Amino acid sequence: MRDIAVFSGSAHPELAEEVCAHLGVPLSPTRVSRFANDCLEVQLQANCRERDVFLIQPLVKPVQEHLVELLLMCDAARGASASRITVVMPHYSYARSDKKDAPRISIGGRLVADLMVAAGASRVLAMTLHSPQVHGFFSVPVDHLHALRELAAHFRQYDLSRTTVVSPDLGNAKEAAAFARRIGAQVAAGAKQRYADDRVSISSVIGEIAGRDVIVLDDEIAKGSTVLELLDRLRELGPRSIRVACTHGLFAAGALKRISEQPDVLEIVCTNTVPIPADGHTDKLRVLSIAPALAEAVRRIHDGESVSALFEEA
């Protein structure tokens, strides 16, 4: 893979290193510095001319710092005559800002997509976007991956004969149904209403829960308010066991501690799309690597092969 160059921002260099190890290519160095007036400057410290450049950077806290860093990386690669610039964004935090649900409100998901394209991105490789329409916010090709295969491989170690996959809301029910098909389980969904970023209400759960092994599946867990509310509703229905799974384990504001302290939660499963918080130490946590999937997607993009074939149900 002579013509490929992979760079990482400062958001999650460990994931970038792992992706490069699977690709068999070195992670090219990046220098990020700050001027006296607090402005960032980025230098890609490897040749980019006429090369296929991949920039790995999830948008995680501090999101704005990492976003500007990514935009500057795109600009640096474009200025260095890269033949193509692919943004590998395992977590797109602005995807949650995807609709105008209040007067005079910004739609950050679209705006940030426009910024990336304006900075020089030729295409985007993303993992489990918050909603399908975010894919359409980009005016360049987007390869939208998911982690259902990795999650399914993990849960197949258990007896799944009496398992129900539960989506916290109807918006995530399609993904929950796809996951349930992979593991041969039933599917259920909560009837959720959100009042604020950290205040939700789930009035009921639609589906069979009593006496069953439940896997709560969401795309991301931030403050954990949705999961905790759903656990209260599930307990009223008498499940046999409860496990919690998501792709993006953000676990902000002590969410991992609060969920792990629930005595009936046997396990919390996430992937390494984002770094686990420094206080995120619990015996119940299992972190699955999506580096092999990202690396194979990068290889297929570079070689002009189908990426979607990677994620056909199996």
PDB file of C-alpha atoms in Angstrom:
ATOM      1  CA  MET A   1       0.000   0.000   0.000  1.00  0.00           C
ATOM      2  CA  ARG A   2       2.699   2.403  -1.145  1.00  0.00           C
ATOM      3  CA  ASP A   3       0.486   5.388  -1.927  1.00  0.00           C
ATOM      4  CA  ILE A   4      -1.432   5.585   1.343  1.00  0.00           C
ATOM      5  CA  ALA A   5      -0.745   7.988   4.209  1.00  0.00           C
ATOM      6  CA  VAL A   6      -2.588   7.808   7.543  1.00  0.00           C
ATOM      7  CA  PHE A   7      -2.552  10.639  10.077  1.00  0.00           C
ATOM      8  CA  SER A   8      -4.238  11.018  13.459  1.00  0.00           C
ATOM      9  CA  GLY A   9      -5.402  14.024  15.377  1.00  0.00           C
ATOM     10  CA  SER A  10      -5.090  14.166  19.148  1.00  0.00           C
ATOM     11  CA  ALA A  11      -8.623  12.884  19.885  1.00  0.00           C
ATOM     12  CA  HIS A  12      -7.910   9.127  19.830  1.00  0.00           C
ATOM     13  CA  PRO A  13      -4.365   8.266  18.648  1.00  0.00           C
ATOM     14  CA  GLU A  14      -4.578   4.771  20.201  1.00  0.00           C
ATOM     15  CA  LEU A  15      -7.329   3.812  17.760  1.00  0.00           C
ATOM     16  CA  ALA A  16      -5.343   5.224  14.841  1.00  0.00           C
ATOM     17  CA  GLU A  17      -2.298   3.192  15.879  1.00  0.00           C
ATOM     18  CA  GLU A  18      -4.417   0.052  15.999  1.00  0.00           C
ATOM     19  CA  VAL A  19      -5.944   0.741  12.574  1.00  0.00           C
ATOM     20  CA  CYS A  20      -2.472   1.218  11.087  1.00  0.00           C
ATOM     21  CA  ALA A  21      -1.245  -2.009  12.697  1.00  0.00           C
ATOM     22  CA  HIS A  22      -4.057  -3.909  10.935  1.00  0.00           C
ATOM     23  CA  LEU A  23      -3.280  -2.133   7.660  1.00  0.00           C
ATOM     24  CA  GLY A  24       0.434  -2.819   7.948  1.00  0.00           C
ATOM     25  CA  VAL A  25       1.353   0.836   7.370  1.00  0.00           C
ATOM     26  CA  PRO A  26       2.990   3.352   9.702  1.00  0.00           C
ATOM     27  CA  LEU A  27       0.967   6.079  11.390  1.00  0.00           C
ATOM     28  CA  SER A  28       2.459   9.261   9.957  1.00  0.00           C
ATOM     29  CA  PRO A  29       3.291  11.936  12.539  1.00  0.00           C
ATOM     30  CA  THR A  30       1.199  15.062  13.076  1.00  0.00           C
ATOM     31  CA  ARG A  31       2.341  18.170  14.924  1.00  0.00           C
ATOM     32  CA  VAL A  32      -0.340  20.253  16.629  1.00  0.00           C
ATOM     33  CA  SER A  33       0.828  23.529  18.167  1.00  0.00           C
ATOM     34  CA  ARG A  34      -0.808  26.638  19.577  1.00  0.00           C
ATOM     35  CA  PHE A  35       0.063  30.261  18.937  1.00  0.00           C
ATOM     36  CA  ALA A  36       0.265  32.802  21.744  1.00  0.00           C
ATOM     37  CA  ASN A  37      -3.219  34.032  20.774  1.00  0.00           C
ATOM     38  CA  ASP A  38      -4.603  30.487  21.360  1.00  0.00           C
ATOM     39  CA  CYS A  39      -5.022  29.649  17.642  1.00  0.00           C
ATOM     40  CA  LEU A  40      -4.170  26.097  16.581  1.00  0.00           C
ATOM     41  CA  GLU A  41      -1.688  25.168  13.875  1.00  0.00           C
ATOM     42  CA  VAL A  42      -1.353  21.686  12.355  1.00  0.00           C
ATOM     43  CA  GLN A  43       1.535  20.247  10.361  1.00  0.00           C
ATOM     44  CA  LEU A  44       1.349  16.830   8.684  1.00  0.00           C
ATOM     45  CA  GLN A  45       4.930  15.584   9.003  1.00  0.00           C
ATOM     46  CA  ALA A  46       4.993  13.156   6.081  1.00  0.00           C
ATOM     47  CA  ASN A  47       4.755  13.524   2.316  1.00  0.00           C
ATOM     48  CA  CYS A  48       1.161  13.844   1.036  1.00  0.00           C
ATOM     49  CA  ARG A  49       1.781  14.725  -2.623  1.00  0.00           C
ATOM     50  CA  GLU A  50      -0.442  12.594  -4.884  1.00  0.00           C
ATOM     51  CA  ARG A  51      -1.049  10.171  -2.016  1.00  0.00           C
ATOM     52  CA  ASP A  52      -4.322   8.732  -0.686  1.00  0.00           C
ATOM     53  CA  VAL A  53      -4.557  10.492   2.692  1.00  0.00           C
ATOM     54  CA  PHE A  54      -6.692   9.239   5.596  1.00  0.00           C
ATOM     55  CA  LEU A  55      -7.243  11.488   8.628  1.00  0.00           C
ATOM     56  CA  ILE A  56      -8.494   9.668  11.748  1.00  0.00           C
ATOM     57  CA  GLN A  57     -10.287  11.851  14.287  1.00  0.00           C
ATOM     58  CA  PRO A  58     -13.479  11.181  16.279  1.00  0.00           C
ATOM     59  CA  LEU A  59     -15.228  14.337  17.478  1.00  0.00           C
ATOM     60  CA  VAL A  60     -15.026  13.865  21.244  1.00  0.00           C
ATOM     61  CA  LYS A  61     -14.571  16.214  24.186  1.00  0.00           C
ATOM     62  CA  PRO A  62     -13.292  18.892  23.793  1.00  0.00           C
ATOM     63  CA  VAL A  63     -15.326  18.631  20.578  1.00  0.00           C
ATOM     64  CA  GLN A  64     -14.658  22.112  19.224  1.00  0.00           C
ATOM     65  CA  GLU A  65     -10.874  21.778  19.674  1.00  0.00           C
ATOM     66  CA  HIS A  66     -10.852  18.435  17.896  1.00  0.00           C
ATOM     67  CA  LEU A  67     -13.106  19.722  15.122  1.00  0.00           C
ATOM     68  CA  VAL A  68     -10.838  22.689  14.355  1.00  0.00           C
ATOM     69  CA  GLU A  69      -7.854  20.357  14.504  1.00  0.00           C
ATOM     70  CA  LEU A  70      -9.529  18.083  11.925  1.00  0.00           C
ATOM     71  CA  LEU A  71     -10.378  21.020   9.650  1.00  0.00           C
ATOM     72  CA  LEU A  72      -6.767  22.201   9.786  1.00  0.00           C
ATOM     73  CA  MET A  73      -5.552  18.667   8.994  1.00  0.00           C
ATOM     74  CA  CYS A  74      -7.808  18.627   5.913  1.00  0.00           C
ATOM     75  CA  ASP A  75      -6.495  22.022   4.842  1.00  0.00           C
ATOM     76  CA  ALA A  76      -2.884  20.942   5.365  1.00  0.00           C
ATOM     77  CA  ALA A  77      -3.377  17.788   3.282  1.00  0.00           C
ATOM     78  CA  ARG A  78      -5.081  19.746   0.495  1.00  0.00           C
ATOM     79  CA  GLY A  79      -2.290  22.325   0.513  1.00  0.00           C
ATOM     80  CA  ALA A  80       0.246  19.487   0.323  1.00  0.00           C
ATOM     81  CA  SER A  81      -1.349  18.208  -2.937  1.00  0.00           C
ATOM     82  CA  ALA A  82      -2.935  15.026  -1.583  1.00  0.00           C
ATOM     83  CA  SER A  83      -4.685  13.146  -4.374  1.00  0.00           C
ATOM     84  CA  ARG A  84      -7.665  12.339  -2.103  1.00  0.00           C
ATOM     85  CA  ILE A  85      -8.507  13.169   1.512  1.00  0.00           C
ATOM     86  CA  THR A  86     -10.713  10.781   3.479  1.00  0.00           C
ATOM     87  CA  VAL A  87     -11.888  11.844   6.923  1.00  0.00           C
ATOM     88  CA  VAL A  88     -12.178   8.744   9.135  1.00  0.00           C
ATOM     89  CA  MET A  89     -14.593   9.920  11.816  1.00  0.00           C
ATOM     90  CA  PRO A  90     -15.518   7.031  14.144  1.00  0.00           C
ATOM     91  CA  HIS A  91     -17.820   9.343  16.128  1.00  0.00           C
ATOM     92  CA  TYR A  92     -19.604  12.380  14.666  1.00  0.00           C
ATOM     93  CA  SER A  93     -20.932  14.136  17.754  1.00  0.00           C
ATOM     94  CA  TYR A  94     -22.692  16.875  15.778  1.00  0.00           C
ATOM     95  CA  ALA A  95     -24.917  14.225  14.193  1.00  0.00           C
ATOM     96  CA  ARG A  96     -27.294  14.728  17.136  1.00  0.00           C
ATOM     97  CA  SER A  97     -28.005  18.227  15.788  1.00  0.00           C
ATOM     98  CA  ASP A  98     -29.901  16.880  12.780  1.00  0.00           C
ATOM     99  CA  LYS A  99     -33.298  18.627  12.698  1.00  0.00           C
ATOM    100  CA  LYS A 100     -35.045  21.918  13.341  1.00  0.00           C
ATOM    101  CA  ASP A 101     -37.241  20.968  16.286  1.00  0.00           C
ATOM    102  CA  ALA A 102     -37.460  24.451  17.817  1.00  0.00           C
ATOM    103  CA  PRO A 103     -37.614  28.011  16.416  1.00  0.00           C
ATOM    104  CA  ARG A 104     -34.340  29.698  15.419  1.00  0.00           C
ATOM    105  CA  ILE A 105     -32.247  26.640  16.203  1.00  0.00           C
ATOM    106  CA  SER A 106     -29.020  25.689  14.446  1.00  0.00           C
ATOM    107  CA  ILE A 107     -28.549  22.420  12.572  1.00  0.00           C
ATOM    108  CA  GLY A 108     -24.948  21.669  13.480  1.00  0.00           C
ATOM    109  CA  GLY A 109     -24.837  18.302  11.742  1.00  0.00           C
ATOM    110  CA  ARG A 110     -25.208  19.909   8.341  1.00  0.00           C
ATOM    111  CA  LEU A 111     -23.041  22.961   9.067  1.00  0.00           C
ATOM    112  CA  VAL A 112     -20.079  20.912  10.312  1.00  0.00           C
ATOM    113  CA  ALA A 113     -20.398  18.592   7.298  1.00  0.00           C
ATOM    114  CA  ASP A 114     -20.150  21.653   5.036  1.00  0.00           C
ATOM    115  CA  LEU A 115     -17.088  22.862   6.956  1.00  0.00           C
ATOM    116  CA  MET A 116     -15.287  19.559   6.426  1.00  0.00           C
ATOM    117  CA  VAL A 117     -15.956  19.604   2.691  1.00  0.00           C
ATOM    118  CA  ALA A 118     -14.894  23.268   2.471  1.00  0.00           C
ATOM    119  CA  ALA A 119     -11.652  22.367   4.289  1.00  0.00           C
ATOM    120  CA  GLY A 120     -10.817  19.762   1.645  1.00  0.00           C
ATOM    121  CA  ALA A 121     -12.401  16.428   2.611  1.00  0.00           C
ATOM    122  CA  SER A 122     -12.994  14.268  -0.490  1.00  0.00           C
ATOM    123  CA  ARG A 123     -14.983  11.585   1.320  1.00  0.00           C
ATOM    124  CA  VAL A 124     -15.981  10.527   4.846  1.00  0.00           C
ATOM    125  CA  LEU A 125     -15.814   7.179   6.642  1.00  0.00           C
ATOM    126  CA  ALA A 126     -18.160   7.242   9.660  1.00  0.00           C
ATOM    127  CA  MET A 127     -19.403   4.732  12.219  1.00  0.00           C
ATOM    128  CA  THR A 128     -23.016   4.526  13.485  1.00  0.00           C
ATOM    129  CA  LEU A 129     -24.312   8.018  12.801  1.00  0.00           C
ATOM    130  CA  HIS A 130     -27.043   9.180  15.194  1.00  0.00           C
ATOM    131  CA  SER A 131     -29.680   9.155  12.453  1.00  0.00           C
ATOM    132  CA  PRO A 132     -29.733   8.058   8.782  1.00  0.00           C
ATOM    133  CA  GLN A 133     -30.450  11.525   7.382  1.00  0.00           C
ATOM    134  CA  VAL A 134     -27.064  12.816   8.597  1.00  0.00           C
ATOM    135  CA  HIS A 135     -25.490  10.788   5.785  1.00  0.00           C
ATOM    136  CA  GLY A 136     -27.199  13.181   3.356  1.00  0.00           C
ATOM    137  CA  PHE A 137     -25.753  16.292   4.994  1.00  0.00           C
ATOM    138  CA  PHE A 138     -22.429  15.633   3.247  1.00  0.00           C
ATOM    139  CA  SER A 139     -21.909  16.695  -0.380  1.00  0.00           C
ATOM    140  CA  VAL A 140     -19.088  14.134  -0.754  1.00  0.00           C
ATOM    141  CA  PRO A 141     -19.318  10.308  -0.650  1.00  0.00           C
ATOM    142  CA  VAL A 142     -19.913   8.816   2.815  1.00  0.00           C
ATOM    143  CA  ASP A 143     -19.218   5.227   3.831  1.00  0.00           C
ATOM    144  CA  HIS A 144     -21.428   4.648   6.866  1.00  0.00           C
ATOM    145  CA  LEU A 145     -20.327   1.637   8.910  1.00  0.00           C
ATOM    146  CA  HIS A 146     -21.888   0.036  11.967  1.00  0.00           C
ATOM    147  CA  ALA A 147     -20.633  -2.124  14.826  1.00  0.00           C
ATOM    148  CA  LEU A 148     -23.465  -4.681  14.852  1.00  0.00           C
ATOM    149  CA  ARG A 149     -21.160  -7.443  13.642  1.00  0.00           C
ATOM    150  CA  GLU A 150     -18.700  -6.901  16.498  1.00  0.00           C
ATOM    151  CA  LEU A 151     -21.480  -6.625  19.069  1.00  0.00           C
ATOM    152  CA  ALA A 152     -23.192  -9.758  17.748  1.00  0.00           C
ATOM    153  CA  ALA A 153     -19.941 -11.749  17.898  1.00  0.00           C
ATOM    154  CA  HIS A 154     -19.608 -10.785  21.563  1.00  0.00           C
ATOM    155  CA  PHE A 155     -23.147 -11.698  22.584  1.00  0.00           C
ATOM    156  CA  ARG A 156     -23.131 -15.034  20.749  1.00  0.00           C
ATOM    157  CA  GLN A 157     -21.081 -16.437  23.652  1.00  0.00           C
ATOM    158  CA  TYR A 158     -24.328 -16.461  25.679  1.00  0.00           C
ATOM    159  CA  ASP A 159     -27.477 -18.541  25.437  1.00  0.00           C
ATOM    160  CA  LEU A 160     -29.682 -16.309  23.283  1.00  0.00           C
ATOM    161  CA  SER A 161     -32.737 -18.584  23.131  1.00  0.00           C
ATOM    162  CA  ARG A 162     -34.790 -16.247  25.375  1.00  0.00           C
ATOM    163  CA  THR A 163     -33.287 -12.892  24.436  1.00  0.00           C
ATOM    164  CA  THR A 164     -35.002  -9.605  23.599  1.00  0.00           C
ATOM    165  CA  VAL A 165     -33.072  -6.642  22.169  1.00  0.00           C
ATOM    166  CA  VAL A 166     -34.589  -3.403  23.487  1.00  0.00           C
ATOM    167  CA  SER A 167     -34.220  -0.029  21.778  1.00  0.00           C
ATOM    168  CA  PRO A 168     -34.726   2.907  24.168  1.00  0.00           C
ATOM    169  CA  ASP A 169     -36.864   4.680  21.552  1.00  0.00           C
ATOM    170  CA  LEU A 170     -38.529   4.136  18.205  1.00  0.00           C
ATOM    171  CA  GLY A 171     -35.822   6.138  16.428  1.00  0.00           C
ATOM    172  CA  ASN A 172     -33.239   3.439  17.136  1.00  0.00           C
ATOM    173  CA  ALA A 173     -35.665   0.533  16.654  1.00  0.00           C
ATOM    174  CA  LYS A 174     -34.505  -0.219  13.099  1.00  0.00           C
ATOM    175  CA  GLU A 175     -30.910  -0.747  14.258  1.00  0.00           C
ATOM    176  CA  ALA A 176     -32.132  -2.827  17.216  1.00  0.00           C
ATOM    177  CA  ALA A 177     -34.203  -4.978  14.850  1.00  0.00           C
ATOM    178  CA  ALA A 178     -31.191  -5.528  12.578  1.00  0.00           C
ATOM    179  CA  PHE A 179     -29.101  -6.548  15.585  1.00  0.00           C
ATOM    180  CA  ALA A 180     -31.853  -8.864  16.841  1.00  0.00           C
ATOM    181  CA  ARG A 181     -31.936 -10.609  13.433  1.00  0.00           C
ATOM    182  CA  ARG A 182     -28.189 -11.181  13.627  1.00  0.00           C
ATOM    183  CA  ILE A 183     -28.416 -12.986  16.962  1.00  0.00           C
ATOM    184  CA  GLY A 184     -31.820 -14.605  16.462  1.00  0.00           C
ATOM    185  CA  ALA A 185     -33.561 -12.590  19.174  1.00  0.00           C
ATOM    186  CA  GLN A 186     -36.839 -10.748  19.577  1.00  0.00           C
ATOM    187  CA  VAL A 187     -36.987  -6.939  19.531  1.00  0.00           C
ATOM    188  CA  ALA A 188     -38.767  -4.364  21.718  1.00  0.00           C
ATOM    189  CA  ALA A 189     -38.726  -0.569  21.946  1.00  0.00           C
ATOM    190  CA  GLY A 190     -39.407   2.108  24.530  1.00  0.00           C
ATOM    191  CA  ALA A 191     -41.869   4.965  24.012  1.00  0.00           C
ATOM    192  CA  LYS A 192     -39.538   7.867  24.843  1.00  0.00           C
ATOM    193  CA  GLN A 193     -40.084  11.587  25.115  1.00  0.00           C
ATOM    194  CA  ARG A 194     -37.117  13.919  25.597  1.00  0.00           C
ATOM    195  CA  TYR A 195     -37.613  17.158  27.541  1.00  0.00           C
ATOM    196  CA  ALA A 196     -33.967  18.257  27.730  1.00  0.00           C
ATOM    197  CA  ASP A 197     -30.501  16.911  26.930  1.00  0.00           C
ATOM    198  CA  ASP A 198     -30.448  15.011  30.242  1.00  0.00           C
ATOM    199  CA  ARG A 199     -34.172  14.626  31.020  1.00  0.00           C
ATOM    200  CA  VAL A 200     -36.250  11.944  29.339  1.00  0.00           C
ATOM    201  CA  SER A 201     -39.408  10.000  30.038  1.00  0.00           C
ATOM    202  CA  ILE A 202     -40.176   6.460  28.846  1.00  0.00           C
ATOM    203  CA  SER A 203     -43.838   5.711  29.420  1.00  0.00           C
ATOM    204  CA  SER A 204     -43.848   2.076  28.319  1.00  0.00           C
ATOM    205  CA  VAL A 205     -41.919  -0.683  26.543  1.00  0.00           C
ATOM    206  CA  ILE A 206     -43.492  -2.319  23.499  1.00  0.00           C
ATOM    207  CA  GLY A 207     -42.504  -5.979  23.240  1.00  0.00           C
ATOM    208  CA  GLU A 208     -42.005  -9.146  25.287  1.00  0.00           C
ATOM    209  CA  ILE A 209     -39.798  -8.637  28.360  1.00  0.00           C
ATOM    210  CA  ALA A 210     -41.097 -10.824  31.219  1.00  0.00           C
ATOM    211  CA  GLY A 211     -38.751 -13.705  32.039  1.00  0.00           C
ATOM    212  CA  ARG A 212     -36.408 -12.875  29.158  1.00  0.00           C
ATOM    213  CA  ASP A 213     -32.720 -11.942  28.862  1.00  0.00           C
ATOM    214  CA  VAL A 214     -32.661  -8.299  27.794  1.00  0.00           C
ATOM    215  CA  ILE A 215     -29.968  -6.495  25.791  1.00  0.00           C
ATOM    216  CA  VAL A 216     -30.506  -2.733  25.834  1.00  0.00           C
ATOM    217  CA  LEU A 217     -29.017  -1.384  22.585  1.00  0.00           C
ATOM    218  CA  ASP A 218     -28.407   2.294  21.778  1.00  0.00           C
ATOM    219  CA  ASP A 219     -26.115   4.101  19.348  1.00  0.00           C
ATOM    220  CA  GLU A 220     -24.395   6.058  22.116  1.00  0.00           C
ATOM    221  CA  ILE A 221     -24.509   6.521  25.862  1.00  0.00           C
ATOM    222  CA  ALA A 222     -23.614  10.025  27.041  1.00  0.00           C
ATOM    223  CA  LYS A 223     -25.063  10.992  30.424  1.00  0.00           C
ATOM    224  CA  GLY A 224     -26.930   7.701  30.671  1.00  0.00           C
ATOM    225  CA  SER A 225     -30.295   9.267  31.552  1.00  0.00           C
ATOM    226  CA  THR A 226     -32.119   7.335  28.818  1.00  0.00           C
ATOM    227  CA  VAL A 227     -30.651   3.989  29.863  1.00  0.00           C
ATOM    228  CA  LEU A 228     -31.445   4.537  33.546  1.00  0.00           C
ATOM    229  CA  GLU A 229     -35.026   5.556  32.748  1.00  0.00           C
ATOM    230  CA  LEU A 230     -35.427   2.486  30.524  1.00  0.00           C
ATOM    231  CA  LEU A 231     -34.087   0.205  33.263  1.00  0.00           C
ATOM    232  CA  ASP A 232     -36.845   1.442  35.583  1.00  0.00           C
ATOM    233  CA  ARG A 233     -39.512   0.523  33.009  1.00  0.00           C
ATOM    234  CA  LEU A 234     -37.908  -2.860  32.307  1.00  0.00           C
ATOM    235  CA  ARG A 235     -37.834  -3.794  35.991  1.00  0.00           C
ATOM    236  CA  GLU A 236     -41.595  -3.316  36.137  1.00  0.00           C
ATOM    237  CA  LEU A 237     -41.914  -6.020  33.450  1.00  0.00           C
ATOM    238  CA  GLY A 238     -39.708  -8.633  35.154  1.00  0.00           C
ATOM    239  CA  PRO A 239     -36.794  -9.497  32.855  1.00  0.00           C
ATOM    240  CA  ARG A 240     -34.565 -12.461  33.737  1.00  0.00           C
ATOM    241  CA  SER A 241     -31.312 -10.554  33.097  1.00  0.00           C
ATOM    242  CA  ILE A 242     -30.176  -7.181  31.712  1.00  0.00           C
ATOM    243  CA  ARG A 243     -27.138  -6.237  29.660  1.00  0.00           C
ATOM    244  CA  VAL A 244     -26.427  -2.825  28.116  1.00  0.00           C
ATOM    245  CA  ALA A 245     -24.695  -2.250  24.772  1.00  0.00           C
ATOM    246  CA  CYS A 246     -23.838   0.717  22.574  1.00  0.00           C
ATOM    247  CA  THR A 247     -21.407   1.699  19.827  1.00  0.00           C
ATOM    248  CA  HIS A 248     -20.162   4.985  21.274  1.00  0.00           C
ATOM    249  CA  GLY A 249     -19.383   4.762  24.991  1.00  0.00           C
ATOM    250  CA  LEU A 250     -19.051   8.469  25.787  1.00  0.00           C
ATOM    251  CA  PHE A 251     -20.052   7.960  29.444  1.00  0.00           C
ATOM    252  CA  ALA A 252     -20.083  11.641  30.364  1.00  0.00           C
ATOM    253  CA  ALA A 253     -20.656  13.041  33.855  1.00  0.00           C
ATOM    254  CA  GLY A 254     -20.134   9.719  35.649  1.00  0.00           C
ATOM    255  CA  ALA A 255     -22.640   7.794  33.523  1.00  0.00           C
ATOM    256  CA  LEU A 256     -20.583   4.592  33.520  1.00  0.00           C
ATOM    257  CA  LYS A 257     -20.431   4.571  37.327  1.00  0.00           C
ATOM    258  CA  ARG A 258     -24.183   5.149  37.637  1.00  0.00           C
ATOM    259  CA  ILE A 259     -25.067   2.374  35.189  1.00  0.00           C
ATOM    260  CA  SER A 260     -22.554  -0.106  36.609  1.00  0.00           C
ATOM    261  CA  GLU A 261     -23.963   0.467  40.111  1.00  0.00           C
ATOM    262  CA  GLN A 262     -27.333  -0.907  38.984  1.00  0.00           C
ATOM    263  CA  PRO A 263     -27.246  -4.374  40.613  1.00  0.00           C
ATOM    264  CA  ASP A 264     -29.284  -6.085  37.877  1.00  0.00           C
ATOM    265  CA  VAL A 265     -27.037  -4.855  35.026  1.00  0.00           C
ATOM    266  CA  LEU A 266     -24.696  -7.776  34.373  1.00  0.00           C
ATOM    267  CA  GLU A 267     -22.547  -6.190  31.666  1.00  0.00           C
ATOM    268  CA  ILE A 268     -21.941  -2.936  29.773  1.00  0.00           C
ATOM    269  CA  VAL A 269     -20.569  -3.374  26.250  1.00  0.00           C
ATOM    270  CA  CYS A 270     -19.260  -0.654  23.931  1.00  0.00           C
ATOM    271  CA  THR A 271     -16.656  -0.244  21.186  1.00  0.00           C
ATOM    272  CA  ASN A 272     -13.493   1.853  21.073  1.00  0.00           C
ATOM    273  CA  THR A 273     -14.787   4.472  18.613  1.00  0.00           C
ATOM    274  CA  VAL A 274     -14.113   6.964  21.414  1.00  0.00           C
ATOM    275  CA  PRO A 275     -11.677   6.882  24.341  1.00  0.00           C
ATOM    276  CA  ILE A 276     -13.147   5.551  27.574  1.00  0.00           C
ATOM    277  CA  PRO A 277     -13.145   8.309  30.241  1.00  0.00           C
ATOM    278  CA  ALA A 278     -10.327   8.195  32.771  1.00  0.00           C
ATOM    279  CA  ASP A 279     -12.806   7.383  35.547  1.00  0.00           C
ATOM    280  CA  GLY A 280     -14.344   4.575  33.480  1.00  0.00           C
ATOM    281  CA  HIS A 281     -13.092   1.571  35.430  1.00  0.00           C
ATOM    282  CA  THR A 282     -15.620  -1.140  36.248  1.00  0.00           C
ATOM    283  CA  ASP A 283     -15.521  -4.916  36.059  1.00  0.00           C
ATOM    284  CA  LYS A 284     -18.803  -4.815  34.145  1.00  0.00           C
ATOM    285  CA  LEU A 285     -17.346  -2.935  31.154  1.00  0.00           C
ATOM    286  CA  ARG A 286     -16.338  -4.749  27.941  1.00  0.00           C
ATOM    287  CA  VAL A 287     -14.726  -2.673  25.176  1.00  0.00           C
ATOM    288  CA  LEU A 288     -14.746  -4.207  21.684  1.00  0.00           C
ATOM    289  CA  SER A 289     -12.319  -3.010  19.011  1.00  0.00           C
ATOM    290  CA  ILE A 290     -13.638  -1.697  15.709  1.00  0.00           C
ATOM    291  CA  ALA A 291     -10.079  -1.092  14.437  1.00  0.00           C
ATOM    292  CA  PRO A 292     -10.102  -4.234  12.209  1.00  0.00           C
ATOM    293  CA  ALA A 293     -13.355  -3.095  10.549  1.00  0.00           C
ATOM    294  CA  LEU A 294     -12.086   0.453  10.058  1.00  0.00           C
ATOM    295  CA  ALA A 295      -8.793  -0.835   8.666  1.00  0.00           C
ATOM    296  CA  GLU A 296     -10.543  -3.122   6.180  1.00  0.00           C
ATOM    297  CA  ALA A 297     -12.821  -0.258   5.114  1.00  0.00           C
ATOM    298  CA  VAL A 298      -9.793   1.994   4.600  1.00  0.00           C
ATOM    299  CA  ARG A 299      -8.106  -0.716   2.540  1.00  0.00           C
ATOM    300  CA  ARG A 300     -11.203  -1.179   0.381  1.00  0.00           C
ATOM    301  CA  ILE A 301     -11.586   2.570  -0.171  1.00  0.00           C
ATOM    302  CA  HIS A 302      -7.926   2.771  -1.164  1.00  0.00           C
ATOM    303  CA  ASP A 303      -8.236  -0.203  -3.543  1.00  0.00           C
ATOM    304  CA  GLY A 304     -11.567   0.900  -4.998  1.00  0.00           C
ATOM    305  CA  GLU A 305     -13.505  -2.091  -3.638  1.00  0.00           C
ATOM    306  CA  SER A 306     -17.002  -2.276  -2.131  1.00  0.00           C
ATOM    307  CA  VAL A 307     -17.207  -1.205   1.507  1.00  0.00           C
ATOM    308  CA  SER A 308     -20.865  -2.110   2.018  1.00  0.00           C
ATOM    309  CA  ALA A 309     -20.073  -5.787   1.313  1.00  0.00           C
ATOM    310  CA  LEU A 310     -18.192  -5.800   4.630  1.00  0.00           C
ATOM    311  CA  PHE A 311     -21.369  -5.317   6.610  1.00  0.00           C
ATOM    312  CA  GLU A 312     -23.837  -7.667   5.014  1.00  0.00           C
ATOM    313  CA  GLU A 313     -25.600  -9.714   7.665  1.00  0.00           C
ATOM    314  CA  ALA A 314     -23.770 -12.868   8.668  1.00  0.00           C
TER     315      ALA A 314
END
